[in-house]
Amino acid sequence: MSSFDVVVIGSGPGGYISAIRCAQLGFNTAIIEKYAALGGTCLNVGCIPSKALLSSSHHLEEMAHFAEHGIEIPGDVKINIEKMIARKQEVVDQTVAGVKYLMGKNKITVFEGVGSFESATVLQVTKADGTVEKIEAKNTIIATGSKPSSLPFITLDKERIITSTEALKLKEVPKHLIVIGGGVIGLELGQVYLRLGAQVSVVEFADRVLPGMDATLSKELTKVLKKQGMKFYVSHKVQAVKRAGDVVTVEAENKKGEIITLEGDYALVSVGRRPYTDGLNADKAGVKLTDRGQVEVNDHLQTSVPNIYAIGDVVRGAMLAHKAEEEGVMVAELIAGQKPHIDYNLIPGVVYTWPEVSAVGKTEEQLKEAGVAYKMGSFPFKALGRARASGDLDGLVKVLADATTDEVLGIHIIGARAADLIAEAVTAMEFRASAEDISRMSHAHPTFAEALKEAALAATDNRALNI
Ligand code: FAD
């Protein structure tokens, strides 16, 4: 039986990054992945393919503005969805190959098969042909991730009633895509098909889309997406999803108790994801799960068994690739006896629609609920020279700072390149900057980042300059 200092189960961004950090720290490391392709949800059916399709379809959206930039295209523009999906797959394959290379480079042993516990120190790898290999692990890191969840009354046929996984490889542009759940994944994939010409209706149970983010961002994004043609049914509780041939009907109850019926050709069920521990035999090692099915961990990401850790989507907290990565690094360093720390308040959240949406820290709603005295400054993109030059006028930056100390408590951005702009906000908050600190830093002109400086000025003393 081969023996390792650390065995990681699952090769998503949590698992593979953790394995690399373990190897860097000198541990004899192995990783078990049940699929032939490494990289987990994020690389195969999550972050990377969705961003590839968002980028492809964004080119099309930009074309709508070509004429105002003085660019004329002779003839009609045609969409080749097969080619678009094939390009997405090429991007995925290259990224996945990169992870395989990194495993080799770091001398990490890769086992292909389902990993399960025989005991707290012995793992089994069940391969596709049914053979079982046993390996010994001084420490194990569970990084088994998550799977799309659904509603109890929905039968996912994966043809017309689909999850994000199928939505990333459709063979045709839907005529009418009904998106159940107005969270990040539903809005991103909804916008892909909206751009490609589908009618898109979003049905959301809460009274706004992106219910976890600052309400200003939800409001602004809804406004822009409506302008682009997306339809919203918020405060609607989906009650039934049925398929007859190529027709899918979704019945939802509104606030007045009335049932509305939407008819489309595809329904995308994007109501969240569930932690995935199927086949892991966690109980054989004594690893406890929470009543929500997550692996229970303490502040050191240690499970109920001291030499077994868990990270990423399978434990509490935001289901985000970069959160999983931070946890992967943290666990490796903890095993090495170091004292790493993650500030979960500073894990940014991003929606890759266009305009992009990003946030870090507390929302205004959270500050109100906690009774924190705060001040707010905001600045619209339309007052930015850079935004006018490119024509990306939608959006704003909102800075929330402590009313007394001026420490930045939250930054919320919607607009062009918000996904990249949030890095400045995270840096500032990591170093506990005040709004005035940000406002006194030189920001290159003309850039979208100037909106952050102006919003910080507005929060400091209501003294934004360019408005
Ligand atoms: P996963 O990536 O889910 O990886 C778990 C791995 O474990 C899988 O490969 C699985 O096959 C393997 N596994 C499970 N059980 C076993 C077992 N018993 N034995 C062996 N292997 C096993 N996050 C972002 O931060 N940014 C984004 O833009 C973003 N976009 C997304 C878009 C979509 C459509 C989706 C679905 C998700 C997106 N996410 C995004 C979320 C992100 O993909 C996850 O947060 C991230 O993948 C979690 O990483 P993980 O390592 O915890 O688990």
Short mmCIF file of C-alpha atoms and ligand atoms in Angstrom, two decimals:
data_model
loop_
_atom_site.label_atom_id
_atom_site.label_comp_id
_atom_site.label_asym_id
_atom_site.label_seq_id
_atom_site.Cartn_x
_atom_site.Cartn_y
_atom_site.Cartn_z
CA MET A 1 0.00 0.00 0.00
CA SER A 2 1.48 3.38 -0.99
CA SER A 3 1.63 5.97 1.75
CA PHE A 4 1.45 9.79 1.64
CA ASP A 5 1.83 12.70 4.05
CA VAL A 6 -1.26 14.31 2.52
CA VAL A 7 -3.98 12.96 0.24
CA VAL A 8 -6.44 15.43 -1.29
CA ILE A 9 -9.82 14.10 -2.44
CA GLY A 10 -11.12 16.20 -5.33
CA SER A 11 -9.17 18.24 -7.89
CA GLY A 12 -11.24 21.44 -8.10
CA PRO A 13 -9.62 24.82 -7.36
CA GLY A 14 -9.67 23.99 -3.65
CA GLY A 15 -8.12 20.55 -4.05
CA TYR A 16 -5.50 21.12 -6.72
CA ILE A 17 -4.25 24.38 -5.21
CA SER A 18 -4.06 22.71 -1.80
CA ALA A 19 -2.08 19.81 -3.29
CA ILE A 20 0.40 22.24 -4.89
CA ARG A 21 0.88 24.14 -1.62
CA CYS A 22 1.38 20.84 0.24
CA ALA A 23 4.02 19.81 -2.30
CA GLN A 24 5.73 23.23 -2.01
CA LEU A 25 5.91 22.67 1.74
CA GLY A 26 7.72 19.39 1.21
CA PHE A 27 4.88 16.92 1.81
CA ASN A 28 4.65 13.71 -0.17
CA THR A 29 1.27 14.48 -1.73
CA ALA A 30 -1.40 12.65 -3.73
CA ILE A 31 -4.69 13.78 -5.22
CA ILE A 32 -7.71 11.60 -6.05
CA GLU A 33 -10.13 12.70 -8.78
CA LYS A 34 -13.04 10.63 -10.00
CA TYR A 35 -13.08 12.19 -13.48
CA ALA A 36 -10.30 11.88 -16.05
CA ALA A 37 -10.26 15.68 -16.36
CA LEU A 38 -8.75 17.50 -13.40
CA GLY A 39 -9.96 20.93 -12.31
CA GLY A 40 -13.38 20.20 -10.80
CA THR A 41 -16.54 22.20 -11.31
CA CYS A 42 -14.74 25.49 -11.81
CA LEU A 43 -12.55 24.48 -14.73
CA ASN A 44 -14.88 21.97 -16.40
CA VAL A 45 -18.47 23.13 -15.87
CA GLY A 46 -18.24 26.38 -13.90
CA CYS A 47 -16.09 29.51 -13.87
CA ILE A 48 -13.99 28.92 -16.99
CA PRO A 49 -16.59 27.65 -19.51
CA SER A 50 -19.18 30.19 -18.36
CA LYS A 51 -16.67 33.01 -18.77
CA ALA A 52 -15.68 31.68 -22.21
CA LEU A 53 -19.33 31.84 -23.35
CA LEU A 54 -19.84 35.22 -21.70
CA SER A 55 -16.80 36.55 -23.56
CA SER A 56 -17.91 35.11 -26.92
CA SER A 57 -21.43 36.47 -26.58
CA HIS A 58 -20.11 39.82 -25.30
CA HIS A 59 -18.43 40.36 -28.68
CA LEU A 60 -21.88 40.15 -30.22
CA GLU A 61 -23.30 42.61 -27.72
CA GLU A 62 -20.48 45.03 -28.49
CA MET A 63 -21.34 44.83 -32.17
CA ALA A 64 -24.64 46.51 -31.43
CA HIS A 65 -22.57 49.62 -30.66
CA PHE A 66 -20.27 49.41 -33.66
CA ALA A 67 -22.30 51.86 -35.73
CA GLU A 68 -22.05 54.60 -33.08
CA HIS A 69 -18.24 54.08 -33.13
CA GLY A 70 -18.25 54.54 -36.89
CA ILE A 71 -17.74 50.90 -37.78
CA GLU A 72 -20.01 49.48 -40.42
CA ILE A 73 -20.42 45.77 -41.03
CA PRO A 74 -21.58 44.81 -44.48
CA GLY A 75 -24.16 42.00 -44.43
CA ASP A 76 -25.71 40.03 -41.61
CA VAL A 77 -23.89 38.68 -38.60
CA LYS A 78 -24.43 34.96 -38.06
CA ILE A 79 -24.08 32.99 -34.87
CA ASN A 80 -22.46 29.57 -35.04
CA ILE A 81 -23.34 28.11 -31.67
CA GLU A 82 -21.55 24.84 -32.38
CA LYS A 83 -18.31 26.72 -32.97
CA MET A 84 -18.85 28.87 -29.89
CA ILE A 85 -19.36 25.78 -27.72
CA ALA A 86 -16.36 24.07 -29.36
CA ARG A 87 -14.15 27.09 -28.58
CA LYS A 88 -15.37 27.03 -24.99
CA GLN A 89 -14.36 23.36 -24.80
CA GLU A 90 -10.92 24.16 -26.20
CA VAL A 91 -10.44 26.78 -23.49
CA VAL A 92 -11.54 24.22 -20.86
CA ASP A 93 -9.27 21.50 -22.27
CA GLN A 94 -6.23 23.79 -22.28
CA THR A 95 -6.91 24.90 -18.70
CA VAL A 96 -7.42 21.32 -17.53
CA ALA A 97 -4.20 20.26 -19.27
CA GLY A 98 -2.47 23.04 -17.35
CA VAL A 99 -3.56 21.51 -14.04
CA LYS A 100 -2.26 18.09 -15.12
CA TYR A 101 1.07 19.72 -15.97
CA LEU A 102 1.16 21.41 -12.57
CA MET A 103 0.57 18.09 -10.80
CA GLY A 104 3.54 16.58 -12.64
CA LYS A 105 5.73 19.61 -12.08
CA ASN A 106 5.07 19.47 -8.34
CA LYS A 107 5.52 15.66 -8.20
CA ILE A 108 1.98 15.11 -6.96
CA THR A 109 0.69 11.54 -7.50
CA VAL A 110 -2.67 11.58 -9.29
CA PHE A 111 -5.14 8.73 -8.72
CA GLU A 112 -8.13 8.53 -11.06
CA GLY A 113 -11.17 7.07 -9.31
CA VAL A 114 -13.66 7.66 -6.53
CA GLY A 115 -11.95 8.28 -3.22
CA SER A 116 -13.57 6.96 -0.06
CA PHE A 117 -12.61 6.39 3.55
CA GLU A 118 -11.95 2.93 4.90
CA SER A 119 -10.73 4.47 8.15
CA ALA A 120 -9.27 7.79 9.30
CA THR A 121 -5.91 6.88 7.74
CA VAL A 122 -6.74 4.44 4.93
CA LEU A 123 -8.42 5.52 1.72
CA GLN A 124 -9.78 3.50 -1.16
CA VAL A 125 -9.66 4.57 -4.78
CA THR A 126 -12.35 2.81 -6.83
CA LYS A 127 -11.41 3.00 -10.51
CA ALA A 128 -13.75 3.00 -13.49
CA ASP A 129 -13.12 -0.72 -14.08
CA GLY A 130 -14.19 -1.50 -10.50
CA THR A 131 -10.72 -2.29 -9.17
CA VAL A 132 -9.87 -0.83 -5.80
CA GLU A 133 -6.50 0.52 -4.70
CA LYS A 134 -5.81 1.27 -1.05
CA ILE A 135 -3.59 4.13 0.03
CA GLU A 136 -2.44 5.32 3.40
CA ALA A 137 -2.80 8.99 4.32
CA LYS A 138 -1.31 10.69 7.37
CA ASN A 139 -3.56 13.67 6.58
CA THR A 140 -6.55 13.89 4.25
CA ILE A 141 -8.09 17.02 2.76
CA ILE A 142 -11.69 16.61 1.59
CA ALA A 143 -12.27 18.91 -1.40
CA THR A 144 -15.20 17.14 -3.04
CA GLY A 145 -17.05 20.34 -3.96
CA SER A 146 -20.69 20.67 -4.88
CA LYS A 147 -23.35 19.73 -7.45
CA PRO A 148 -26.32 21.73 -8.76
CA SER A 149 -29.31 21.48 -6.47
CA SER A 150 -32.93 21.51 -7.54
CA LEU A 151 -36.43 21.76 -6.07
CA PRO A 152 -38.14 18.57 -4.89
CA PHE A 153 -40.93 18.73 -7.47
CA ILE A 154 -38.65 19.34 -10.47
CA THR A 155 -37.49 16.46 -12.64
CA LEU A 156 -34.25 17.49 -14.29
CA ASP A 157 -34.33 15.68 -17.64
CA LYS A 158 -31.06 17.44 -18.60
CA GLU A 159 -32.43 18.02 -22.13
CA ARG A 160 -35.04 20.77 -21.72
CA ILE A 161 -35.16 21.09 -17.95
CA ILE A 162 -31.49 21.66 -17.33
CA THR A 163 -28.81 22.79 -14.89
CA SER A 164 -25.84 25.04 -15.59
CA THR A 165 -23.84 21.98 -16.72
CA GLU A 166 -26.14 21.38 -19.70
CA ALA A 167 -26.60 25.11 -20.34
CA LEU A 168 -22.88 25.27 -21.10
CA LYS A 169 -23.24 22.89 -24.05
CA LEU A 170 -26.58 23.55 -25.72
CA LYS A 171 -26.73 22.67 -29.40
CA GLU A 172 -29.14 25.49 -30.25
CA VAL A 173 -30.07 28.94 -29.01
CA PRO A 174 -33.31 28.58 -27.02
CA LYS A 175 -36.31 30.51 -28.28
CA HIS A 176 -37.44 31.19 -24.74
CA LEU A 177 -35.19 30.27 -21.82
CA ILE A 178 -36.91 30.34 -18.44
CA VAL A 179 -34.33 30.80 -15.71
CA ILE A 180 -35.46 29.58 -12.30
CA GLY A 181 -33.37 31.45 -9.73
CA GLY A 182 -31.94 34.94 -10.22
CA GLY A 183 -28.56 34.32 -8.62
CA VAL A 184 -25.13 34.68 -10.18
CA ILE A 185 -25.22 31.54 -12.35
CA GLY A 186 -28.78 32.14 -13.63
CA LEU A 187 -28.04 35.74 -14.59
CA GLU A 188 -24.70 34.98 -16.24
CA LEU A 189 -26.01 32.12 -18.37
CA GLY A 190 -29.28 33.98 -18.95
CA GLN A 191 -27.32 36.89 -20.38
CA VAL A 192 -25.29 34.58 -22.66
CA TYR A 193 -28.46 33.31 -24.36
CA LEU A 194 -30.16 36.72 -24.29
CA ARG A 195 -27.24 38.09 -26.31
CA LEU A 196 -27.49 35.17 -28.71
CA GLY A 197 -31.11 36.03 -29.41
CA ALA A 198 -33.19 34.04 -26.91
CA GLN A 199 -36.08 35.50 -24.99
CA VAL A 200 -35.03 35.14 -21.35
CA SER A 201 -37.35 35.22 -18.33
CA VAL A 202 -35.97 35.05 -14.80
CA VAL A 203 -38.22 33.79 -12.02
CA GLU A 204 -36.93 34.59 -8.55
CA PHE A 205 -38.46 33.76 -5.15
CA ALA A 206 -36.89 36.74 -3.34
CA ASP A 207 -38.04 40.29 -4.02
CA ARG A 208 -34.90 41.03 -6.06
CA VAL A 209 -32.23 39.24 -8.06
CA LEU A 210 -28.81 38.70 -6.45
CA PRO A 211 -30.52 38.73 -3.04
CA GLY A 212 -27.21 38.28 -1.17
CA MET A 213 -25.62 41.41 -2.64
CA ASP A 214 -26.15 45.09 -1.82
CA ALA A 215 -29.63 46.16 -2.98
CA THR A 216 -28.18 49.02 -5.05
CA LEU A 217 -26.34 46.49 -7.23
CA SER A 218 -29.49 44.36 -7.69
CA LYS A 219 -31.49 47.42 -8.65
CA GLU A 220 -28.92 48.71 -11.13
CA LEU A 221 -28.31 45.34 -12.75
CA THR A 222 -32.04 44.68 -13.07
CA LYS A 223 -32.45 48.07 -14.74
CA VAL A 224 -29.70 47.37 -17.28
CA LEU A 225 -30.76 43.78 -17.99
CA LYS A 226 -34.37 44.93 -18.50
CA LYS A 227 -33.08 47.48 -20.99
CA GLN A 228 -31.32 44.61 -22.75
CA GLY A 229 -34.62 42.71 -22.93
CA MET A 230 -34.49 40.28 -20.01
CA LYS A 231 -37.82 39.78 -18.21
CA PHE A 232 -38.04 39.45 -14.44
CA TYR A 233 -40.60 37.79 -12.21
CA VAL A 234 -39.37 38.55 -8.69
CA SER A 235 -41.33 37.52 -5.57
CA HIS A 236 -42.56 34.54 -7.57
CA LYS A 237 -42.50 31.06 -6.08
CA VAL A 238 -42.09 28.35 -8.68
CA GLN A 239 -44.64 25.61 -8.05
CA ALA A 240 -44.36 23.33 -11.06
CA VAL A 241 -42.06 22.70 -14.00
CA LYS A 242 -43.44 20.43 -16.71
CA ARG A 243 -42.33 19.26 -20.11
CA ALA A 244 -44.48 18.15 -23.03
CA GLY A 245 -42.37 17.40 -26.09
CA ASP A 246 -40.26 20.47 -26.78
CA VAL A 247 -42.38 22.74 -24.61
CA VAL A 248 -41.53 23.49 -20.99
CA THR A 249 -44.03 25.23 -18.74
CA VAL A 250 -43.18 26.87 -15.45
CA GLU A 251 -45.94 27.78 -13.01
CA ALA A 252 -45.17 30.32 -10.32
CA GLU A 253 -47.23 32.01 -7.61
CA ASN A 254 -46.92 35.76 -7.23
CA LYS A 255 -47.34 37.82 -4.03
CA LYS A 256 -51.10 38.09 -4.58
CA GLY A 257 -51.43 34.32 -4.67
CA GLU A 258 -52.06 34.27 -8.43
CA ILE A 259 -50.46 31.60 -10.57
CA ILE A 260 -48.65 32.75 -13.70
CA THR A 261 -47.63 30.29 -16.38
CA LEU A 262 -44.57 30.78 -18.56
CA GLU A 263 -44.07 28.68 -21.65
CA GLY A 264 -40.63 28.17 -23.15
CA ASP A 265 -38.43 25.58 -24.80
CA TYR A 266 -35.82 25.34 -22.02
CA ALA A 267 -35.89 25.85 -18.25
CA LEU A 268 -32.58 26.45 -16.51
CA VAL A 269 -32.78 25.46 -12.86
CA SER A 270 -30.23 27.62 -11.05
CA VAL A 271 -31.45 27.58 -7.47
CA GLY A 272 -28.08 26.96 -5.85
CA ARG A 273 -25.66 24.13 -5.28
CA ARG A 274 -25.43 21.40 -2.67
CA PRO A 275 -22.29 20.12 -0.97
CA TYR A 276 -21.18 16.82 -2.50
CA THR A 277 -20.11 13.90 -0.30
CA ASP A 278 -21.74 10.98 -2.15
CA GLY A 279 -19.64 7.83 -2.07
CA LEU A 280 -17.08 9.33 0.33
CA ASN A 281 -18.01 7.08 3.28
CA ALA A 282 -17.19 9.97 5.62
CA ASP A 283 -18.79 8.07 8.51
CA LYS A 284 -16.22 5.26 8.25
CA ALA A 285 -13.54 7.77 9.26
CA GLY A 286 -15.80 9.37 11.88
CA VAL A 287 -16.13 12.61 9.88
CA LYS A 288 -19.35 14.42 10.83
CA LEU A 289 -21.62 16.24 8.38
CA THR A 290 -23.89 19.16 9.27
CA ASP A 291 -27.66 18.88 8.83
CA ARG A 292 -27.17 20.79 5.54
CA GLY A 293 -24.90 18.03 4.25
CA GLN A 294 -21.70 20.05 4.55
CA VAL A 295 -18.59 18.57 6.12
CA GLU A 296 -18.46 20.06 9.60
CA VAL A 297 -15.24 22.00 10.25
CA ASN A 298 -13.80 24.22 12.97
CA ASP A 299 -12.03 27.55 12.39
CA HIS A 300 -8.94 25.60 11.25
CA LEU A 301 -10.99 23.71 8.65
CA GLN A 302 -10.40 20.57 10.68
CA THR A 303 -13.23 18.02 10.69
CA SER A 304 -14.37 16.04 13.71
CA VAL A 305 -11.27 13.86 13.05
CA PRO A 306 -8.03 15.83 13.71
CA ASN A 307 -6.00 14.55 10.72
CA ILE A 308 -8.85 15.13 8.24
CA TYR A 309 -9.57 18.61 6.90
CA ALA A 310 -12.20 19.92 4.47
CA ILE A 311 -12.25 22.95 2.18
CA GLY A 312 -14.19 24.71 -0.56
CA ASP A 313 -17.81 24.21 -1.57
CA VAL A 314 -18.19 21.14 0.65
CA VAL A 315 -17.85 23.28 3.81
CA ARG A 316 -19.68 26.37 5.08
CA GLY A 317 -19.26 29.75 3.43
CA ALA A 318 -19.44 31.24 -0.04
CA MET A 319 -19.30 28.75 -2.90
CA LEU A 320 -16.52 30.49 -4.81
CA ALA A 321 -13.36 29.20 -6.46
CA HIS A 322 -11.07 31.77 -4.83
CA LYS A 323 -12.53 31.02 -1.39
CA ALA A 324 -11.79 27.32 -1.99
CA GLU A 325 -8.23 28.19 -3.08
CA GLU A 326 -7.55 30.31 0.02
CA GLU A 327 -8.80 27.47 2.20
CA GLY A 328 -6.63 24.98 0.30
CA VAL A 329 -3.52 27.04 0.99
CA MET A 330 -4.53 27.61 4.60
CA VAL A 331 -4.95 23.90 5.35
CA ALA A 332 -1.61 22.98 3.76
CA GLU A 333 0.11 25.61 5.90
CA LEU A 334 -1.73 24.51 9.05
CA ILE A 335 -0.55 20.92 8.49
CA ALA A 336 2.98 22.36 8.16
CA GLY A 337 2.59 24.00 11.57
CA GLN A 338 2.21 27.55 10.26
CA LYS A 339 -0.45 30.00 11.47
CA PRO A 340 -2.33 31.19 8.37
CA HIS A 341 -5.57 33.14 8.51
CA ILE A 342 -8.43 33.93 6.15
CA ASP A 343 -10.58 37.04 6.54
CA TYR A 344 -13.86 35.76 5.10
CA ASN A 345 -15.25 39.31 5.10
CA LEU A 346 -12.71 40.13 2.41
CA ILE A 347 -13.56 37.37 -0.05
CA PRO A 348 -14.92 39.34 -3.03
CA GLY A 349 -18.02 38.31 -4.95
CA VAL A 350 -18.30 38.86 -8.69
CA VAL A 351 -21.02 38.52 -11.33
CA TYR A 352 -19.60 38.42 -14.86
CA THR A 353 -22.58 39.89 -16.66
CA TRP A 354 -21.97 43.10 -18.59
CA PRO A 355 -21.97 45.42 -16.82
CA GLU A 356 -20.00 43.35 -14.34
CA VAL A 357 -20.91 43.39 -10.67
CA SER A 358 -18.52 43.01 -7.76
CA ALA A 359 -18.47 43.54 -4.03
CA VAL A 360 -16.38 43.12 -0.92
CA GLY A 361 -17.15 43.67 2.76
CA LYS A 362 -20.51 44.58 4.22
CA THR A 363 -23.62 45.58 2.31
CA GLU A 364 -25.64 48.60 3.36
CA GLU A 365 -28.41 46.25 4.51
CA GLN A 366 -25.98 44.34 6.76
CA LEU A 367 -24.65 47.55 8.31
CA LYS A 368 -28.19 48.77 9.01
CA GLU A 369 -29.15 45.46 10.55
CA ALA A 370 -26.04 45.46 12.75
CA GLY A 371 -26.75 49.06 13.82
CA VAL A 372 -23.37 50.31 12.56
CA ALA A 373 -23.18 54.07 11.93
CA TYR A 374 -21.83 54.47 8.42
CA LYS A 375 -21.47 57.02 5.64
CA MET A 376 -21.91 56.34 1.96
CA GLY A 377 -20.38 57.83 -1.14
CA SER A 378 -21.20 56.82 -4.68
CA PHE A 379 -20.12 57.84 -8.14
CA PRO A 380 -21.78 56.98 -11.46
CA PHE A 381 -19.77 55.62 -14.39
CA LYS A 382 -21.48 58.04 -16.74
CA ALA A 383 -19.48 60.90 -15.16
CA LEU A 384 -16.18 59.16 -16.00
CA GLY A 385 -14.12 60.23 -19.01
CA ARG A 386 -13.00 56.63 -19.61
CA ALA A 387 -16.58 55.34 -19.58
CA ARG A 388 -17.66 58.00 -22.05
CA ALA A 389 -14.74 57.19 -24.33
CA SER A 390 -15.69 53.51 -24.53
CA GLY A 391 -19.45 54.01 -24.27
CA ASP A 392 -19.77 51.88 -21.09
CA LEU A 393 -21.93 54.36 -19.21
CA ASP A 394 -23.98 52.01 -17.02
CA GLY A 395 -22.97 51.53 -13.42
CA LEU A 396 -21.63 53.08 -10.26
CA VAL A 397 -19.25 52.57 -7.36
CA LYS A 398 -20.54 52.74 -3.81
CA VAL A 399 -18.19 53.07 -0.84
CA LEU A 400 -19.42 52.45 2.70
CA ALA A 401 -17.23 53.72 5.54
CA ASP A 402 -17.48 53.87 9.31
CA ALA A 403 -19.14 57.15 10.32
CA THR A 404 -16.58 57.83 13.04
CA THR A 405 -13.29 56.26 11.96
CA ASP A 406 -13.76 56.51 8.16
CA GLU A 407 -12.55 52.87 7.83
CA VAL A 408 -13.92 51.32 4.64
CA LEU A 409 -16.53 48.69 5.52
CA GLY A 410 -17.77 47.71 2.07
CA ILE A 411 -17.28 48.51 -1.60
CA HIS A 412 -19.90 47.68 -4.23
CA ILE A 413 -19.33 48.13 -7.93
CA ILE A 414 -21.44 47.68 -11.04
CA GLY A 415 -19.97 48.69 -14.36
CA ALA A 416 -17.36 47.88 -16.96
CA ARG A 417 -14.45 45.83 -15.55
CA ALA A 418 -15.96 45.72 -12.06
CA ALA A 419 -14.54 42.19 -11.71
CA ASP A 420 -10.99 43.54 -11.91
CA LEU A 421 -11.66 46.82 -10.09
CA ILE A 422 -12.68 44.97 -6.93
CA ALA A 423 -9.03 43.93 -6.38
CA GLU A 424 -8.22 47.53 -5.40
CA ALA A 425 -11.08 47.51 -2.92
CA VAL A 426 -9.87 44.23 -1.39
CA THR A 427 -6.32 45.56 -1.10
CA ALA A 428 -7.53 48.74 0.57
CA MET A 429 -9.70 46.85 3.03
CA GLU A 430 -6.98 44.25 3.73
CA PHE A 431 -4.81 47.14 4.91
CA ARG A 432 -7.79 48.70 6.75
CA ALA A 433 -7.77 51.82 4.62
CA SER A 434 -10.08 54.73 5.32
CA ALA A 435 -12.18 56.23 2.55
CA GLU A 436 -9.85 59.22 2.71
CA ASP A 437 -6.82 56.92 2.14
CA ILE A 438 -8.35 55.71 -1.15
CA SER A 439 -9.33 59.23 -2.12
CA ARG A 440 -5.74 60.45 -1.67
CA MET A 441 -4.17 57.73 -3.84
CA SER A 442 -3.34 58.78 -7.38
CA HIS A 443 -5.50 56.93 -9.90
CA ALA A 444 -4.41 56.97 -13.53
CA HIS A 445 -6.57 59.07 -15.83
CA PRO A 446 -8.65 58.16 -17.68
CA THR A 447 -9.52 54.81 -16.05
CA PHE A 448 -12.59 53.10 -14.69
CA ALA A 449 -10.72 52.93 -11.35
CA GLU A 450 -11.19 56.68 -10.97
CA ALA A 451 -14.82 55.92 -10.08
CA LEU A 452 -13.54 54.24 -6.92
CA LYS A 453 -11.46 57.28 -5.98
CA GLU A 454 -14.42 59.59 -6.65
CA ALA A 455 -16.81 57.41 -4.61
CA ALA A 456 -14.24 57.40 -1.77
CA LEU A 457 -14.08 61.21 -2.02
CA ALA A 458 -17.87 61.33 -1.88
CA ALA A 459 -17.82 59.13 1.24
CA THR A 460 -15.03 61.15 2.88
CA ASP A 461 -16.71 64.52 2.90
CA ASN A 462 -19.14 64.54 0.03
CA ARG A 463 -16.38 66.03 -2.09
CA ALA A 464 -16.34 64.07 -5.33
CA LEU A 465 -14.66 66.26 -7.93
CA ASN A 466 -16.08 65.31 -11.29
CA ILE A 467 -19.77 65.54 -10.49
P1 FAD B 1 -15.21 21.52 -7.14
O1 FAD B 1 -14.68 22.47 -8.11
O2 FAD B 1 -16.65 21.18 -7.20
O3 FAD B 1 -14.33 20.19 -7.30
C1 FAD B 1 -14.62 19.03 -6.59
C2 FAD B 1 -13.96 17.87 -7.31
O4 FAD B 1 -14.03 16.72 -6.47
C3 FAD B 1 -14.68 17.48 -8.60
O5 FAD B 1 -13.74 17.37 -9.65
C4 FAD B 1 -15.29 16.11 -8.29
O6 FAD B 1 -15.34 15.26 -9.41
C5 FAD B 1 -14.31 15.57 -7.27
N1 FAD B 1 -14.88 14.57 -6.38
C6 FAD B 1 -16.01 14.63 -5.66
N2 FAD B 1 -16.14 13.53 -4.89
C7 FAD B 1 -15.07 12.75 -5.15
C8 FAD B 1 -14.62 11.50 -4.65
N3 FAD B 1 -15.29 10.84 -3.72
N4 FAD B 1 -13.47 11.01 -5.15
C9 FAD B 1 -12.75 11.67 -6.08
N5 FAD B 1 -13.10 12.87 -6.57
C10 FAD B 1 -14.25 13.40 -6.10
N6 FAD B 1 -16.79 30.58 -8.71
C11 FAD B 1 -16.03 31.68 -8.81
O7 FAD B 1 -15.28 32.00 -7.89
N7 FAD B 1 -16.06 32.45 -9.95
C12 FAD B 1 -16.87 32.15 -10.99
O8 FAD B 1 -16.87 32.86 -12.00
C13 FAD B 1 -17.69 31.01 -10.90
N8 FAD B 1 -18.52 30.68 -11.91
C14 FAD B 1 -19.26 29.54 -11.82
C15 FAD B 1 -20.10 29.22 -12.87
C16 FAD B 1 -20.87 28.09 -12.82
C17 FAD B 1 -21.77 27.73 -13.99
C18 FAD B 1 -20.78 27.22 -11.68
C19 FAD B 1 -21.58 25.95 -11.63
C20 FAD B 1 -19.95 27.54 -10.63
C21 FAD B 1 -19.20 28.71 -10.67
N9 FAD B 1 -18.36 29.08 -9.62
C22 FAD B 1 -17.61 30.22 -9.71
C23 FAD B 1 -18.25 28.28 -8.40
C24 FAD B 1 -16.99 27.42 -8.41
O9 FAD B 1 -17.02 26.58 -9.54
C25 FAD B 1 -16.89 26.60 -7.15
O10 FAD B 1 -16.99 27.44 -6.02
C26 FAD B 1 -15.56 25.85 -7.09
O11 FAD B 1 -15.42 24.99 -8.17
C27 FAD B 1 -15.45 25.05 -5.79
O12 FAD B 1 -14.23 24.40 -5.79
P2 FAD B 1 -14.01 23.06 -4.95
O13 FAD B 1 -12.56 22.71 -5.13
O14 FAD B 1 -14.53 23.21 -3.58
O15 FAD B 1 -14.94 21.96 -5.65
#
